[in-house]
Tab-separated table of C-alpha atoms in Angstrom:
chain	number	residue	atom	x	y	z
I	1	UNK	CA	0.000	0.000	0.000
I	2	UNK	CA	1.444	3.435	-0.898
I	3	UNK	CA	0.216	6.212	1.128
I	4	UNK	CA	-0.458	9.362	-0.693
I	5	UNK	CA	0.756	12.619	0.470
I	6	UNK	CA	-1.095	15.628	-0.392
I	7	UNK	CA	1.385	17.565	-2.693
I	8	UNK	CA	0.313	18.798	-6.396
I	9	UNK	CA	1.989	16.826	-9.166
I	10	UNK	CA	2.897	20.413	-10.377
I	11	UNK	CA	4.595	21.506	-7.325
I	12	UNK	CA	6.689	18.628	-6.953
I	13	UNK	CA	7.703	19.063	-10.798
I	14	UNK	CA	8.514	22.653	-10.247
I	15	UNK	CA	11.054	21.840	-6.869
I	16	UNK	CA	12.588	19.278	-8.843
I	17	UNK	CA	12.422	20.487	-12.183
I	18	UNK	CA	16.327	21.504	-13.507
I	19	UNK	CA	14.308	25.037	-15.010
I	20	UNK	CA	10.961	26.719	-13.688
I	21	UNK	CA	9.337	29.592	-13.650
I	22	UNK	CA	9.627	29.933	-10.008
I	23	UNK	CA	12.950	29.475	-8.734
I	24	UNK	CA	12.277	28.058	-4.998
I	25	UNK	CA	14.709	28.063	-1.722
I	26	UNK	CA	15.109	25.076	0.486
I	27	UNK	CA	15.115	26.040	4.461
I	28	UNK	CA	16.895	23.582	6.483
I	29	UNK	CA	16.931	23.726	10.393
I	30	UNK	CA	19.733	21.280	11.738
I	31	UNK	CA	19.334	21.053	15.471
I	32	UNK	CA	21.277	19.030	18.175
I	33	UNK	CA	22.374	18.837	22.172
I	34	UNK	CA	25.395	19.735	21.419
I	35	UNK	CA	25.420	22.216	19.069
I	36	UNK	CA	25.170	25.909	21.010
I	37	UNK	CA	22.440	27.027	18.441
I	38	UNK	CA	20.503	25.585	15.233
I	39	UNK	CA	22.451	25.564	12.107
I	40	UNK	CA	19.601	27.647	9.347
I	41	UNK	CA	21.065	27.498	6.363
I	42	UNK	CA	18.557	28.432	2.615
I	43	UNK	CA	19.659	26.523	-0.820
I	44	UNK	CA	20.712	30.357	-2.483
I	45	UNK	CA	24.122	32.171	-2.207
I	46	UNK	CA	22.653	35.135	-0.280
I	47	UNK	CA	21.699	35.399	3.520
I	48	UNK	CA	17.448	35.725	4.007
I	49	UNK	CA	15.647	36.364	7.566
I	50	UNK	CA	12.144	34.157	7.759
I	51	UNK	CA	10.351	33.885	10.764
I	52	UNK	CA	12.725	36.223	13.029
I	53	UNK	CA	15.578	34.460	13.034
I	54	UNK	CA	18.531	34.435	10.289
I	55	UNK	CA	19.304	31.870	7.450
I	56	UNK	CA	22.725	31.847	6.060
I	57	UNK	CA	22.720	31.339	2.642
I	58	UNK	CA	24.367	28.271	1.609
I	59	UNK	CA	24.319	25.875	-1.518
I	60	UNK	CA	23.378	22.232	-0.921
I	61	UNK	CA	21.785	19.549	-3.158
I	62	UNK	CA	18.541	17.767	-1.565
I	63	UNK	CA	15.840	16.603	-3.374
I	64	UNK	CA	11.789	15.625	-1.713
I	65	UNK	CA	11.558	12.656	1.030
I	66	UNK	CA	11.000	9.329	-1.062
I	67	UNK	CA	6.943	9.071	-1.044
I	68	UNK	CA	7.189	5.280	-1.090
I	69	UNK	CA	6.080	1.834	1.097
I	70	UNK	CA	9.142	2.546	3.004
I	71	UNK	CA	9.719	5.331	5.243
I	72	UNK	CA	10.319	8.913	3.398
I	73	UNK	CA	14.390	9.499	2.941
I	74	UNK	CA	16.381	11.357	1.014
I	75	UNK	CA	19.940	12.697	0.557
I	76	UNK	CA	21.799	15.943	1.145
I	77	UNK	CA	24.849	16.475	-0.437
I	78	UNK	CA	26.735	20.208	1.127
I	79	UNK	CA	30.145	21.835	-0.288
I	80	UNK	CA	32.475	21.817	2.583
I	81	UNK	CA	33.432	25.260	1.980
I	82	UNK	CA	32.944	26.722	5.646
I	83	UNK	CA	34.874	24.551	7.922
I	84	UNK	CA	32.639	25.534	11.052
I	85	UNK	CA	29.529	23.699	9.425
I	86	UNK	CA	31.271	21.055	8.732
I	87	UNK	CA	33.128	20.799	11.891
I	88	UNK	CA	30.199	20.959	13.598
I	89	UNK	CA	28.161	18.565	12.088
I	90	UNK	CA	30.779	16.193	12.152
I	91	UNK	CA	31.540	16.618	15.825
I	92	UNK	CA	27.716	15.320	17.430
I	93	UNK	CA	26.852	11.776	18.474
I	94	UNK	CA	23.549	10.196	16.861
I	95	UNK	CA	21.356	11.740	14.505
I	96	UNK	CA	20.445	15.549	14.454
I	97	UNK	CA	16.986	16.873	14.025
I	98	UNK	CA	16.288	18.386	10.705
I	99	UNK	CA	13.186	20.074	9.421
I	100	UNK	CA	12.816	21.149	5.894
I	101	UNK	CA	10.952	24.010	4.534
I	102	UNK	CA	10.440	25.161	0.423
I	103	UNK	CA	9.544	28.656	-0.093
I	104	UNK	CA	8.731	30.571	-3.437
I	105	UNK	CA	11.861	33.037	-4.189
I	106	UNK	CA	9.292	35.633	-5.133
I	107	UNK	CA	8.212	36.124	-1.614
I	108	UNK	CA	11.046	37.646	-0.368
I	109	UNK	CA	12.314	41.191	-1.032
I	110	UNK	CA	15.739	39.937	-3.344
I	111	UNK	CA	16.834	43.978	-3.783
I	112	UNK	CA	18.358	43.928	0.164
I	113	UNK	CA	20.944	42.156	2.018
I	114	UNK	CA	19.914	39.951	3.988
I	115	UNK	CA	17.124	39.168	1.945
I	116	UNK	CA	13.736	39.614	4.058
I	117	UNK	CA	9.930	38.172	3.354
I	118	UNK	CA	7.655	40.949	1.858
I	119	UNK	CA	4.897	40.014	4.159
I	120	UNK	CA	4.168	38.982	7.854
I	121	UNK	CA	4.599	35.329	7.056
I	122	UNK	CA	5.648	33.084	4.054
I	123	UNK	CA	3.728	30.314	2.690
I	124	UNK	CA	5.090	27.102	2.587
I	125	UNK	CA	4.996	25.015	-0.902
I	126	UNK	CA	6.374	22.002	1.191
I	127	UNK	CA	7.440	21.170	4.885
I	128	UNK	CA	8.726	18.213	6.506
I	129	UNK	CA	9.233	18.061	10.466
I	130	UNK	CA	11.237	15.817	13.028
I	131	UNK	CA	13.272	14.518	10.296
I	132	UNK	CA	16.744	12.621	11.556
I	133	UNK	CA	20.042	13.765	9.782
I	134	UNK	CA	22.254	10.113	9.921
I	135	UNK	CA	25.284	8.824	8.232
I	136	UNK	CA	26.961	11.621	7.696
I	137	UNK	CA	30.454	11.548	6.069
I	138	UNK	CA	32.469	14.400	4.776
I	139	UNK	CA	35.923	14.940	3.617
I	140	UNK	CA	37.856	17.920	2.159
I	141	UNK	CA	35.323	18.633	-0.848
I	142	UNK	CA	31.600	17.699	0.435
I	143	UNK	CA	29.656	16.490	3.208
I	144	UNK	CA	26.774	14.234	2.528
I	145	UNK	CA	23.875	12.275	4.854
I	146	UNK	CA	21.100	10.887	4.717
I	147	UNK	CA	17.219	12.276	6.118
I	148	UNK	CA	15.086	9.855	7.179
I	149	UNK	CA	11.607	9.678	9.195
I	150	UNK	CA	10.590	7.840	11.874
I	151	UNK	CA	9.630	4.457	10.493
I	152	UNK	CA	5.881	4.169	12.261
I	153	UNK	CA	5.610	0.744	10.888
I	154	UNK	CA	8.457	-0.423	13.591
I	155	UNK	CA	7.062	-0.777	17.598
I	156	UNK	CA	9.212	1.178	19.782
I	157	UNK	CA	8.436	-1.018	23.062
I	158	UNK	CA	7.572	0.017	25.902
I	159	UNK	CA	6.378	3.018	23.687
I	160	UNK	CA	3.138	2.915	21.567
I	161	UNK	CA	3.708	3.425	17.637
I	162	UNK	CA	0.972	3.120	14.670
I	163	UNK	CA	1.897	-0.169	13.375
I	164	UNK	CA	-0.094	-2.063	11.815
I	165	UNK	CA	-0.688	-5.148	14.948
I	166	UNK	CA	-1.375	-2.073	16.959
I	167	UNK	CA	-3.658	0.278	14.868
I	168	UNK	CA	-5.031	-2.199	11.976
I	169	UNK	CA	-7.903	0.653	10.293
I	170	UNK	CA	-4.408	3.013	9.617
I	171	UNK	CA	-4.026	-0.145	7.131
I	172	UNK	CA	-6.559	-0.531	5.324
């Protein structure tokens, strides 16, 4: 059984289209223990402020969580060209939290630096929450890892999980 997640055909062709008529900005939030703050970094060469706080611009390579039987993962591939990212990421035990957000370019004033939303808020084209950042390895050129989900279809004992012995209508 697949399970269908409510995003439009078209937007997924536009985010992962090589040309569009939009041109859209991947927010990632990497959080961990033992990092003093949240690393923000945006998919665009320029610096943008969302939501109050700051997002350094910085180029990586991700594409959508897999929309398969199998719990959503992807890949994110990041030019080690700032040492203290890399450093840092490299430097925690066990997976960090990541949470994903796509935004439309054209919502944000791109005359200013740091680049700042035109309005109150931004709309979303595609968010993804609680994801885990694992096997990460880098070396001189890149740093690359994979985001996964929570697989719900594994029982976390003595926690309670929607598997399928446990919750059998999720299933049908």
């Amino acid at each position: 059984m697949t399970v269908s997640r409510d995003i439009p055909v078209g937007v997924v062709q536009d985010i992962e289209a090589q040309e569009t008529d939009e041109v859209v900005l991947v927010f990632l939030r990497i959080s961990h223990r033992q990092l003093p703050e949240d690393l923000r970094i945006v998919s665009d060469g320029a610096d943008y402020v969302m939501d109050g706080a700051t997002w350094r611009g910085f180029e990586f390579d991700i594409r959508l969580l897999s929309d398969t039987d199998a719990p959503p993962r992807t890949e994110l591939t990041v030019q080690n060209v700032d040492v203290r990212i890399g450093e840092a990421i490299l430097a925690i035990d066990g997976p960090a939290r990541l949470d994903l957000d796509v935004v439309a370019a054209s919502q944000f004033n791109l005359t200013v630096e740091p680049r700042v939303a035109l309005g109150p808020s931004v709309e979303r084209i595609y968010t993804a929450r609680h994801l885990a950042l694992v096997d990460v390895r880098g070396d001189v050129l890149q740093l690359t890892g994979t985001i996964r989900s929570w697989d719900y279809t594994q029982e976390a004992w003595p926690s309670m999980r929607a598997t399928q012995d446990s919750f059998p209508g999720l299933y049908l």
